[in-house]
Amino acid sequence: MVQKKPTEERREEIITAALDLVEQKGLDNVNIANIAAAINLVPSAIYRHFTGKEAIIDSLIDFVNKALQDNVSYTLRTETHALARLKLLLDRHVQLFKEQRAIPRILFTLLSSDKESVLKKKMLTVIACYLDKVGFIIDQGRKNGEIENIDASAGALLFLGMVQPLAIMAQFEDNAIDQYPEKLWNIYLHGIYRSKDE
Amino acid sequence: MVQKKPTEERREEIITAALDLVEQKGLDNVNIANIAAAINLVPSAIYRHFTGKEAIIDSLIDFVNKALQDNVSYTLRTETHALARLKLLLDRHVQLFKEQRAIPRILFTLLSSDKESVLKKKMLTVIACYLDKVGFIIDQGRKNGEIENIDASAGALLFLGMVQPLAIMAQFEDNAIDQYPEKLWNIYLHGIYRSKDE
DNA sequence: TATATATGTGAATCGATATTCACATCGAAT
DNA sequence: ATTCGATGTGAATATCGATTCACATATATA
């Protein structure tokens, strides 16, 4: 018999193990047996801590959401100018992807799942929320003249457009995630930047 | 007993039905029974025309590839200037997404599947190929001064970055896919455009 | 019309996976 | 130390989906 641990601790372990496994096999190929084995438990033990698989994935979404929101908070706290904020947020986002490669896979899987899925709707909400925050930063930059008079939500969408294809590229070449962000940012910046002389 | 049809015809029907189902339920939730039912066949009949599920998905990837390549060809044939080509390609790409909503789901699902999956590798190749073509157009534009001296593959990646988030947005609001492309293009264009007076 | 071949059917098999449950045991509180 | 509730175990169940196969039949061709 394995050591017994309080449910809070186990939940952490399960989530962590699940993230690891998602990174390796993709969300669809992760099953209760895998997760249990990864932390030396028996499948049925998982049900002491989660009501089922859905609840685990639900927690994974919470994890993603928290990571994204933390990045936003950090960015707002650290920088004051809109462009600096966007650049920092991009860097943090890329860094996050590097450390937690499970994140884009969770995202992709849920986005491609059944329309009516509760989990998908939740994931969409998380993204919408993130886009809102980015759009807010852009709006701020527009008001103080740092940024061109662009549509804020389109700017936010294209911001996402920098990081999403990165997640794809990272699957070809490992170094893509190191080389591209700077290049993408240059184009993006040029796209939204308001030259002083105009 | 249902009418018998030549295998070529059935293969078409199967692919078409599969695309429909993917659009509704996502690739992971489409199964042989579904596909068979959609064309009034019995599951085992499917195996007269495809060796198995993998082969069907393989054909779906071929379909996606063909659609993308057709767009590229059309674009190269129709326009000569790089910027015009990119704009046209974007429009066609958006149009394609509108008509075949299954495409992004196929893409997302395969990207989030197992690392070692043959199908995933194939999908990645398709994307890489598309990116190459876009990069080629950008390079051409760079050489004749239409486009800033940007990294072509980064430009191609951000081009993909316009359409990918669209596929996400389209799941919130149906009209997103009508409103955003123009706005995204404005930012992107501004990002890559080389002003004459610089 | 007869026959051969391609196509369709229904039942059966096989494996994977989530989930449940009765039972065992650990650890904390008394 | 005893007890009780929380945690872990192993076996069983249930479902779902892919695939196979022996058999049936439609369609083209001779």
GROMACS .gro file of C-alpha atoms (C1' of nucleotides) in nm:
model
  456
    1MET     CA    1   0.000   0.000   0.000
    2VAL     CA    2   0.123   0.339  -0.097
    3GLN     CA    3   0.144   0.626   0.143
    4LYS     CA    4  -0.183   0.802   0.201
    5LYS     CA    5  -0.196   1.172   0.142
    6PRO     CA    6  -0.455   1.441   0.198
    7THR     CA    7  -0.681   1.504  -0.092
    8GLU     CA    8  -0.547   1.852  -0.161
    9GLU     CA    9  -0.200   1.714  -0.212
   10ARG     CA   10  -0.327   1.434  -0.432
   11ARG     CA   11  -0.522   1.673  -0.645
   12GLU     CA   12  -0.205   1.866  -0.706
   13GLU     CA   13  -0.021   1.549  -0.798
   14ILE     CA   14  -0.295   1.440  -1.031
   15ILE     CA   15  -0.305   1.773  -1.211
   16THR     CA   16   0.072   1.782  -1.242
   17ALA     CA   17   0.085   1.427  -1.371
   18ALA     CA   18  -0.195   1.502  -1.613
   19LEU     CA   19  -0.009   1.804  -1.748
   20ASP     CA   20   0.299   1.593  -1.802
   21LEU     CA   21   0.106   1.327  -1.981
   22VAL     CA   22  -0.082   1.573  -2.198
   23GLU     CA   23   0.250   1.718  -2.304
   24GLN     CA   24   0.366   1.376  -2.413
   25LYS     CA   25   0.056   1.214  -2.554
   26GLY     CA   26  -0.202   1.482  -2.608
   27LEU     CA   27  -0.516   1.527  -2.406
   28ASP     CA   28  -0.717   1.265  -2.589
   29ASN     CA   29  -0.467   0.993  -2.520
   30VAL     CA   30  -0.442   1.057  -2.153
   31ASN     CA   31  -0.654   0.825  -1.945
   32ILE     CA   32  -0.722   0.762  -1.584
   33ALA     CA   33  -0.494   0.461  -1.581
   34ASN     CA   34  -0.204   0.668  -1.711
   35ILE     CA   35  -0.248   0.937  -1.456
   36ALA     CA   36  -0.285   0.690  -1.173
   37ALA     CA   37   0.026   0.502  -1.277
   38ALA     CA   38   0.228   0.821  -1.297
   39ILE     CA   39   0.177   0.884  -0.929
   40ASN     CA   40   0.179   0.520  -0.822
   41LEU     CA   41  -0.187   0.492  -0.761
   42VAL     CA   42  -0.446   0.257  -0.885
   43PRO     CA   43  -0.708   0.396  -1.126
   44SER     CA   44  -0.994   0.377  -0.883
   45ALA     CA   45  -0.801   0.584  -0.631
   46ILE     CA   46  -0.830   0.883  -0.862
   47TYR     CA   47  -1.201   0.891  -0.791
   48ARG     CA   48  -1.133   0.974  -0.428
   49HIS     CA   49  -1.009   1.310  -0.545
   50PHE     CA   50  -1.199   1.387  -0.861
   51THR     CA   51  -1.549   1.294  -0.958
   52GLY     CA   52  -1.420   1.180  -1.295
   53LYS     CA   53  -1.222   1.264  -1.600
   54GLU     CA   54  -1.423   1.570  -1.682
   55ALA     CA   55  -1.344   1.718  -1.346
   56ILE     CA   56  -0.975   1.666  -1.406
   57ILE     CA   57  -0.985   1.838  -1.743
   58ASP     CA   58  -1.187   2.112  -1.584
   59SER     CA   59  -0.902   2.166  -1.343
   60LEU     CA   60  -0.655   2.171  -1.629
   61ILE     CA   61  -0.851   2.454  -1.781
   62ASP     CA   62  -0.837   2.634  -1.448
   63PHE     CA   63  -0.463   2.588  -1.456
   64VAL     CA   64  -0.435   2.737  -1.802
   65ASN     CA   65  -0.659   3.024  -1.708
   66LYS     CA   66  -0.461   3.100  -1.397
   67ALA     CA   67  -0.133   3.095  -1.588
   68LEU     CA   68  -0.267   3.338  -1.847
   69GLN     CA   69  -0.421   3.569  -1.592
   70ASP     CA   70  -0.107   3.569  -1.383
   71ASN     CA   71   0.086   3.681  -1.687
   72VAL     CA   72  -0.156   3.961  -1.748
   73SER     CA   73  -0.143   4.075  -1.387
   74TYR     CA   74   0.234   4.064  -1.381
   75THR     CA   75   0.249   4.262  -1.701
   76LEU     CA   76   0.014   4.531  -1.578
   77ARG     CA   77   0.207   4.555  -1.255
   78THR     CA   78   0.550   4.571  -1.413
   79GLU     CA   79   0.509   4.800  -1.710
   80THR     CA   80   0.302   5.109  -1.764
   81HIS     CA   81   0.327   5.179  -2.136
   82ALA     CA   82   0.105   4.981  -2.365
   83LEU     CA   83   0.376   4.872  -2.605
   84ALA     CA   84   0.605   4.766  -2.324
   85ARG     CA   85   0.319   4.576  -2.172
   86LEU     CA   86   0.241   4.393  -2.493
   87LYS     CA   87   0.603   4.302  -2.545
   88LEU     CA   88   0.637   4.176  -2.192
   89LEU     CA   89   0.315   3.981  -2.218
   90LEU     CA   90   0.435   3.820  -2.537
   91ASP     CA   91   0.764   3.721  -2.379
   92ARG     CA   92   0.590   3.576  -2.079
   93HIS     CA   93   0.343   3.395  -2.296
   94VAL     CA   94   0.619   3.240  -2.501
   95GLN     CA   95   0.804   3.149  -2.187
   96LEU     CA   96   0.490   2.986  -2.052
   97PHE     CA   97   0.453   2.777  -2.366
   98LYS     CA   98   0.810   2.666  -2.336
   99GLU     CA   99   0.768   2.552  -1.980
  100GLN     CA  100   0.421   2.413  -2.017
  101ARG     CA  101   0.389   2.266  -2.358
  102ALA     CA  102   0.073   2.098  -2.243
  103ILE     CA  103  -0.110   2.428  -2.261
  104PRO     CA  104  -0.144   2.465  -2.636
  105ARG     CA  105  -0.243   2.101  -2.662
  106ILE     CA  106  -0.519   2.142  -2.407
  107LEU     CA  107  -0.634   2.444  -2.596
  108PHE     CA  108  -0.626   2.281  -2.936
  109THR     CA  109  -0.798   1.969  -2.818
  110LEU     CA  110  -1.083   2.149  -2.652
  111LEU     CA  111  -1.129   2.385  -2.942
  112SER     CA  112  -1.170   2.093  -3.173
  113SER     CA  113  -1.405   1.898  -2.950
  114ASP     CA  114  -1.779   1.878  -2.959
  115LYS     CA  115  -1.968   2.203  -2.997
  116GLU     CA  116  -2.188   2.139  -2.700
  117SER     CA  117  -1.918   2.033  -2.463
  118VAL     CA  118  -1.922   2.219  -2.135
  119LEU     CA  119  -1.546   2.206  -2.122
  120LYS     CA  120  -1.513   2.362  -2.463
  121LYS     CA  121  -1.737   2.646  -2.367
  122LYS     CA  122  -1.529   2.704  -2.060
  123MET     CA  123  -1.210   2.707  -2.265
  124LEU     CA  124  -1.361   2.958  -2.504
  125THR     CA  125  -1.451   3.178  -2.212
  126VAL     CA  126  -1.095   3.166  -2.088
  127ILE     CA  127  -0.967   3.275  -2.428
  128ALA     CA  128  -1.228   3.545  -2.461
  129CYS     CA  129  -1.124   3.676  -2.124
  130TYR     CA  130  -0.759   3.684  -2.223
  131LEU     CA  131  -0.841   3.859  -2.548
  132ASP     CA  132  -1.037   4.117  -2.354
  133LYS     CA  133  -0.739   4.194  -2.137
  134VAL     CA  134  -0.509   4.229  -2.433
  135GLY     CA  135  -0.765   4.445  -2.607
  136PHE     CA  136  -0.776   4.661  -2.297
  137ILE     CA  137  -0.402   4.721  -2.312
  138ILE     CA  138  -0.423   4.809  -2.678
  139ASP     CA  139  -0.705   5.050  -2.613
  140GLN     CA  140  -0.500   5.219  -2.347
  141GLY     CA  141  -0.213   5.256  -2.593
  142ARG     CA  142  -0.443   5.399  -2.852
  143LYS     CA  143  -0.570   5.661  -2.616
  144ASN     CA  144  -0.229   5.787  -2.523
  145GLY     CA  145  -0.105   5.780  -2.879
  146GLU     CA  146   0.140   5.492  -2.857
  147ILE     CA  147  -0.064   5.280  -3.088
  148GLU     CA  148  -0.230   5.341  -3.420
  149ASN     CA  149  -0.601   5.386  -3.433
  150ILE     CA  150  -0.667   5.018  -3.489
  151ASP     CA  151  -0.953   4.799  -3.380
  152ALA     CA  152  -0.853   4.684  -3.034
  153SER     CA  153  -1.007   4.342  -3.055
  154ALA     CA  154  -0.848   4.279  -3.392
  155GLY     CA  155  -0.516   4.379  -3.241
  156ALA     CA  156  -0.575   4.138  -2.959
  157LEU     CA  157  -0.665   3.866  -3.202
  158LEU     CA  158  -0.346   3.918  -3.396
  159PHE     CA  159  -0.155   3.915  -3.070
  160LEU     CA  160  -0.292   3.568  -3.020
  161GLY     CA  161  -0.195   3.510  -3.380
  162MET     CA  162   0.168   3.554  -3.285
  163VAL     CA  163   0.170   3.288  -3.020
  164GLN     CA  164  -0.062   3.030  -3.170
  165PRO     CA  165   0.135   2.952  -3.481
  166LEU     CA  166   0.440   2.938  -3.259
  167ALA     CA  167   0.287   2.643  -3.087
  168ILE     CA  168   0.267   2.478  -3.425
  169MET     CA  169   0.615   2.568  -3.531
  170ALA     CA  170   0.752   2.440  -3.204
  171GLN     CA  171   0.650   2.096  -3.323
  172PHE     CA  172   0.874   2.112  -3.627
  173GLU     CA  173   1.183   2.273  -3.487
  174ASP     CA  174   1.260   2.302  -3.122
  175ASN     CA  175   1.445   2.627  -3.168
  176ALA     CA  176   1.153   2.795  -3.342
  177ILE     CA  177   1.019   2.908  -3.012
  178ASP     CA  178   1.343   3.091  -2.944
  179GLN     CA  179   1.390   3.254  -3.280
  180TYR     CA  180   1.049   3.357  -3.396
  181PRO     CA  181   0.899   3.563  -3.117
  182GLU     CA  182   1.137   3.853  -3.178
  183LYS     CA  183   1.073   3.845  -3.551
  184LEU     CA  184   0.700   3.822  -3.509
  185TRP     CA  185   0.704   4.104  -3.263
  186ASN     CA  186   0.889   4.327  -3.505
  187ILE     CA  187   0.621   4.282  -3.765
  188TYR     CA  188   0.340   4.313  -3.518
  189LEU     CA  189   0.490   4.622  -3.360
  190HIS     CA  190   0.533   4.781  -3.698
  191GLY     CA  191   0.173   4.695  -3.763
  192ILE     CA  192   0.032   4.870  -3.459
  193TYR     CA  193   0.294   5.132  -3.391
  194ARG     CA  194   0.208   5.494  -3.440
  195SER     CA  195   0.500   5.681  -3.585
  196LYS     CA  196   0.544   6.017  -3.414
  197ASP     CA  197   0.562   6.211  -3.735
  198GLU     CA  198   0.231   6.105  -3.882
  199MET     CA  199  -3.042  -0.358  -4.931
  200VAL     CA  200  -2.915  -0.022  -5.039
  201GLN     CA  201  -2.804   0.061  -5.387
  202LYS     CA  202  -2.454  -0.054  -5.469
  203LYS     CA  203  -2.213   0.204  -5.597
  204PRO     CA  204  -1.862   0.194  -5.735
  205THR     CA  205  -1.590   0.236  -5.479
  206GLU     CA  206  -1.474   0.571  -5.614
  207GLU     CA  207  -1.815   0.715  -5.563
  208ARG     CA  208  -1.844   0.566  -5.217
  209ARG     CA  209  -1.507   0.704  -5.120
  210GLU     CA  210  -1.631   1.048  -5.214
  211GLU     CA  211  -1.944   1.001  -5.010
  212ILE     CA  212  -1.751   0.879  -4.714
  213ILE     CA  213  -1.512   1.173  -4.720
  214THR     CA  214  -1.796   1.419  -4.760
  215ALA     CA  215  -1.992   1.262  -4.478
  216ALA     CA  216  -1.683   1.261  -4.261
  217LEU     CA  217  -1.625   1.631  -4.325
  218ASP     CA  218  -1.983   1.705  -4.229
  219LEU     CA  219  -1.956   1.506  -3.912
  220VAL     CA  220  -1.623   1.657  -3.816
  221GLU     CA  221  -1.778   1.997  -3.852
  222GLN     CA  222  -2.053   1.901  -3.612
  223LYS     CA  223  -1.881   1.681  -3.358
  224GLY     CA  224  -1.508   1.724  -3.397
  225LEU     CA  225  -1.275   1.468  -3.541
  226ASP     CA  226  -1.240   1.271  -3.220
  227ASN     CA  227  -1.608   1.213  -3.191
  228VAL     CA  228  -1.656   1.089  -3.540
  229ASN     CA  229  -1.661   0.715  -3.570
  230ILE     CA  230  -1.714   0.459  -3.837
  231ALA     CA  231  -2.071   0.399  -3.730
  232ASN     CA  232  -2.153   0.768  -3.768
  233ILE     CA  233  -2.006   0.792  -4.110
  234ALA     CA  234  -2.178   0.476  -4.224
  235ALA     CA  235  -2.513   0.591  -4.092
  236ALA     CA  236  -2.477   0.926  -4.266
  237ILE     CA  237  -2.470   0.756  -4.604
  238ASN     CA  238  -2.708   0.475  -4.516
  239LEU     CA  239  -2.450   0.207  -4.494
  240VAL     CA  240  -2.361  -0.038  -4.228
  241PRO     CA  241  -2.027   0.011  -4.050
  242SER     CA  242  -1.862  -0.291  -4.201
  243ALA     CA  243  -1.938  -0.163  -4.549
  244ILE     CA  244  -1.695   0.121  -4.494
  245TYR     CA  245  -1.413  -0.129  -4.498
  246ARG     CA  246  -1.490  -0.212  -4.860
  247HIS     CA  247  -1.361   0.133  -4.948
  248PHE     CA  248  -1.107   0.223  -4.685
  249THR     CA  249  -0.868   0.001  -4.496
  250GLY     CA  250  -0.973   0.167  -4.173
  251LYS     CA  251  -1.023   0.487  -3.986
  252GLU     CA  252  -0.667   0.604  -4.029
  253ALA     CA  253  -0.703   0.583  -4.404
  254ILE     CA  254  -1.013   0.800  -4.388
  255ILE     CA  255  -0.842   1.064  -4.181
  256ASP     CA  256  -0.550   1.045  -4.416
  257SER     CA  257  -0.784   1.134  -4.698
  258LEU     CA  258  -0.923   1.421  -4.496
  259ILE     CA  259  -0.573   1.559  -4.469
  260ASP     CA  260  -0.537   1.522  -4.844
  261PHE     CA  261  -0.855   1.719  -4.882
  262VAL     CA  262  -0.726   1.998  -4.661
  263ASN     CA  263  -0.398   2.001  -4.844
  264LYS     CA  264  -0.563   2.019  -5.180
  265ALA     CA  265  -0.787   2.304  -5.070
  266LEU     CA  266  -0.491   2.504  -4.943
  267GLN     CA  267  -0.278   2.437  -5.246
  268ASP     CA  268  -0.562   2.524  -5.479
  269ASN     CA  269  -0.592   2.859  -5.307
  270VAL     CA  270  -0.223   2.922  -5.347
  271SER     CA  271  -0.231   2.831  -5.714
  272TYR     CA  272  -0.532   3.043  -5.780
  273THR     CA  273  -0.369   3.334  -5.604
  274LEU     CA  274  -0.046   3.305  -5.798
  275ARG     CA  275  -0.238   3.280  -6.119
  276THR     CA  276  -0.469   3.572  -6.051
  277GLU     CA  277  -0.247   3.836  -5.900
  278THR     CA  278   0.109   3.937  -5.968
  279HIS     CA  279   0.199   4.176  -5.689
  280ALA     CA  280   0.294   4.026  -5.356
  281LEU     CA  281   0.061   4.236  -5.146
  282ALA     CA  282  -0.231   4.168  -5.376
  283ARG     CA  283  -0.151   3.801  -5.364
  284LEU     CA  284  -0.143   3.795  -4.987
  285LYS     CA  285  -0.469   3.980  -4.962
  286LEU     CA  286  -0.635   3.747  -5.209
  287LEU     CA  287  -0.496   3.443  -5.037
  288LEU     CA  288  -0.628   3.569  -4.707
  289ASP     CA  289  -0.972   3.625  -4.852
  290ARG     CA  290  -0.976   3.282  -5.009
  291HIS     CA  291  -0.853   3.124  -4.692
  292VAL     CA  292  -1.125   3.289  -4.489
  293GLN     CA  293  -1.380   3.189  -4.747
  294LEU     CA  294  -1.257   2.833  -4.727
  295PHE     CA  295  -1.297   2.830  -4.351
  296LYS     CA  296  -1.648   2.957  -4.386
  297GLU     CA  297  -1.746   2.686  -4.627
  298GLN     CA  298  -1.553   2.406  -4.468
  299ARG     CA  299  -1.555   2.457  -4.098
  300ALA     CA  300  -1.426   2.109  -4.058
  301ILE     CA  301  -1.083   2.218  -4.173
  302PRO     CA  302  -0.967   2.401  -3.864
  303ARG     CA  303  -1.101   2.122  -3.648
  304ILE     CA  304  -0.906   1.862  -3.838
  305LEU     CA  305  -0.602   2.077  -3.805
  306PHE     CA  306  -0.645   2.142  -3.435
  307THR     CA  307  -0.717   1.783  -3.353
  308LEU     CA  308  -0.417   1.646  -3.533
  309LEU     CA  309  -0.190   1.910  -3.390
  310SER     CA  310  -0.289   1.812  -3.043
  311SER     CA  311  -0.261   1.440  -3.099
  312ASP     CA  312   0.021   1.207  -3.017
  313LYS     CA  313   0.370   1.319  -3.111
  314GLU     CA  314   0.451   1.003  -3.297
  315SER     CA  315   0.131   0.983  -3.494
  316VAL     CA  316   0.189   0.941  -3.864
  317LEU     CA  317  -0.116   1.151  -3.937
  318LYS     CA  318   0.010   1.433  -3.724
  319LYS     CA  319   0.338   1.436  -3.906
  320LYS     CA  320   0.155   1.450  -4.234
  321MET     CA  321  -0.056   1.740  -4.115
  322LEU     CA  322   0.253   1.926  -4.005
  323THR     CA  323   0.403   1.872  -4.346
  324VAL     CA  324   0.096   2.018  -4.508
  325ILE     CA  325   0.120   2.326  -4.292
  326ALA     CA  326   0.492   2.359  -4.350
  327CYS     CA  327   0.431   2.343  -4.719
  328TYR     CA  328   0.167   2.614  -4.702
  329LEU     CA  329   0.394   2.833  -4.493
  330ASP     CA  330   0.666   2.789  -4.749
  331LYS     CA  331   0.442   2.908  -5.026
  332VAL     CA  332   0.334   3.213  -4.828
  333GLY     CA  333   0.696   3.281  -4.739
  334PHE     CA  334   0.779   3.265  -5.107
  335ILE     CA  335   0.525   3.532  -5.188
  336ILE     CA  336   0.659   3.752  -4.913
  337ASP     CA  337   1.012   3.707  -5.035
  338GLN     CA  338   0.907   3.807  -5.380
  339GLY     CA  339   0.748   4.121  -5.239
  340ARG     CA  340   1.060   4.200  -5.044
  341LYS     CA  341   1.275   4.178  -5.349
  342ASN     CA  342   1.066   4.417  -5.551
  343GLY     CA  343   1.029   4.661  -5.267
  344GLU     CA  344   0.662   4.611  -5.189
  345ILE     CA  345   0.734   4.464  -4.853
  346GLU     CA  346   0.961   4.565  -4.568
  347ASN     CA  347   1.280   4.378  -4.513
  348ILE     CA  348   1.121   4.132  -4.276
  349ASP     CA  349   1.192   3.768  -4.214
  350ALA     CA  350   0.980   3.587  -4.472
  351SER     CA  351   0.901   3.285  -4.261
  352ALA     CA  352   0.800   3.505  -3.970
  353GLY     CA  353   0.575   3.694  -4.208
  354ALA     CA  354   0.426   3.368  -4.323
  355LEU     CA  355   0.374   3.259  -3.966
  356LEU     CA  356   0.192   3.577  -3.882
  357PHE     CA  357  -0.016   3.531  -4.192
  358LEU     CA  358  -0.126   3.204  -4.043
  359GLY     CA  359  -0.173   3.400  -3.724
  360MET     CA  360  -0.446   3.599  -3.891
  361VAL     CA  361  -0.654   3.303  -3.988
  362GLN     CA  362  -0.601   3.070  -3.694
  363PRO     CA  363  -0.747   3.292  -3.426
  364LEU     CA  364  -1.032   3.356  -3.664
  365ALA     CA  365  -1.120   2.991  -3.641
  366ILE     CA  366  -1.143   3.038  -3.268
  367MET     CA  367  -1.344   3.355  -3.284
  368ALA     CA  368  -1.584   3.196  -3.527
  369GLN     CA  369  -1.690   2.972  -3.243
  370PHE     CA  370  -1.801   3.262  -3.025
  371GLU     CA  371  -1.969   3.484  -3.278
  372ASP     CA  372  -2.076   3.374  -3.618
  373ASN     CA  373  -2.019   3.715  -3.766
  374ALA     CA  374  -1.659   3.732  -3.648
  375ILE     CA  375  -1.547   3.564  -3.962
  376ASP     CA  376  -1.703   3.842  -4.165
  377GLN     CA  377  -1.583   4.137  -3.966
  378TYR     CA  378  -1.232   4.055  -3.856
  379PRO     CA  379  -1.041   3.961  -4.169
  380GLU     CA  380  -1.043   4.317  -4.298
  381LYS     CA  381  -0.931   4.456  -3.964
  382LEU     CA  382  -0.662   4.198  -3.922
  383TRP     CA  383  -0.539   4.261  -4.271
  384ASN     CA  384  -0.506   4.631  -4.205
  385ILE     CA  385  -0.278   4.568  -3.912
  386TYR     CA  386  -0.084   4.300  -4.090
  387LEU     CA  387  -0.042   4.510  -4.401
  388HIS     CA  388   0.079   4.802  -4.196
  389GLY     CA  389   0.321   4.560  -4.034
  390ILE     CA  390   0.481   4.441  -4.353
  391TYR     CA  391   0.420   4.731  -4.584
  392ARG     CA  392   0.714   4.935  -4.701
  393SER     CA  393   0.619   5.301  -4.724
  394LYS     CA  394   0.754   5.460  -5.036
  395ASP     CA  395   0.916   5.751  -4.855
  396GLU     CA  396   1.136   5.553  -4.618
  397DT     C1'  397  -2.970  -1.569  -6.900
  398DA     C1'  398  -2.578  -1.723  -6.626
  399DT     C1'  399  -2.183  -1.609  -6.379
  400DA     C1'  400  -1.822  -1.354  -6.157
  401DT     C1'  401  -1.691  -0.987  -5.894
  402DA     C1'  402  -1.764  -0.599  -5.633
  403DT     C1'  403  -2.039  -0.428  -5.282
  404DG     C1'  404  -2.351  -0.456  -4.873
  405DT     C1'  405  -2.511  -0.700  -4.423
  406DG     C1'  406  -2.538  -0.874  -3.952
  407DA     C1'  407  -2.325  -1.087  -3.600
  408DA     C1'  408  -1.931  -1.161  -3.341
  409DT     C1'  409  -1.486  -1.038  -3.150
  410DC     C1'  410  -1.151  -0.772  -2.939
  411DG     C1'  411  -0.949  -0.416  -2.688
  412DA     C1'  412  -0.962   0.008  -2.452
  413DT     C1'  413  -1.133   0.287  -2.092
  414DA     C1'  414  -1.433   0.500  -1.745
  415DT     C1'  415  -1.656   0.401  -1.352
  416DT     C1'  416  -1.838   0.151  -0.935
  417DC     C1'  417  -1.810  -0.107  -0.523
  418DA     C1'  418  -1.700  -0.397  -0.143
  419DC     C1'  419  -1.315  -0.439   0.118
  420DA     C1'  420  -0.857  -0.308   0.329
  421DT     C1'  421  -0.569   0.001   0.572
  422DC     C1'  422  -0.360   0.425   0.705
  423DG     C1'  423  -0.349   0.833   1.022
  424DA     C1'  424  -0.534   1.160   1.313
  425DA     C1'  425  -0.818   1.262   1.710
  426DT     C1'  426  -0.993   1.104   2.145
  427DA     C1'  427  -0.448   0.211   2.224
  428DT     C1'  428  -0.899   0.253   1.998
  429DT     C1'  429  -1.187   0.427   1.676
  430DC     C1'  430  -1.350   0.666   1.281
  431DG     C1'  431  -1.317   0.882   0.860
  432DA     C1'  432  -1.041   0.944   0.472
  433DT     C1'  433  -0.767   0.719   0.137
  434DG     C1'  434  -0.603   0.315  -0.138
  435DT     C1'  435  -0.693  -0.158  -0.372
  436DG     C1'  436  -0.855  -0.514  -0.683
  437DA     C1'  437  -1.202  -0.702  -0.918
  438DA     C1'  438  -1.606  -0.647  -1.171
  439DT     C1'  439  -1.903  -0.400  -1.482
  440DA     C1'  440  -2.046  -0.148  -1.864
  441DT     C1'  441  -2.001   0.087  -2.278
  442DC     C1'  442  -1.820   0.212  -2.687
  443DG     C1'  443  -1.585   0.168  -3.103
  444DA     C1'  444  -1.286  -0.056  -3.456
  445DT     C1'  445  -1.238  -0.441  -3.707
  446DT     C1'  446  -1.325  -0.914  -3.906
  447DC     C1'  447  -1.576  -1.256  -4.139
  448DA     C1'  448  -1.905  -1.560  -4.336
  449DC     C1'  449  -2.284  -1.485  -4.597
  450DA     C1'  450  -2.610  -1.231  -4.922
  451DT     C1'  451  -2.702  -0.982  -5.332
  452DA     C1'  452  -2.670  -0.639  -5.684
  453DT     C1'  453  -2.459  -0.523  -6.124
  454DA     C1'  454  -2.183  -0.574  -6.518
  455DT     C1'  455  -2.029  -0.872  -6.858
  456DA     C1'  456  -2.006  -1.272  -7.140
   0.00000   0.00000   0.00000
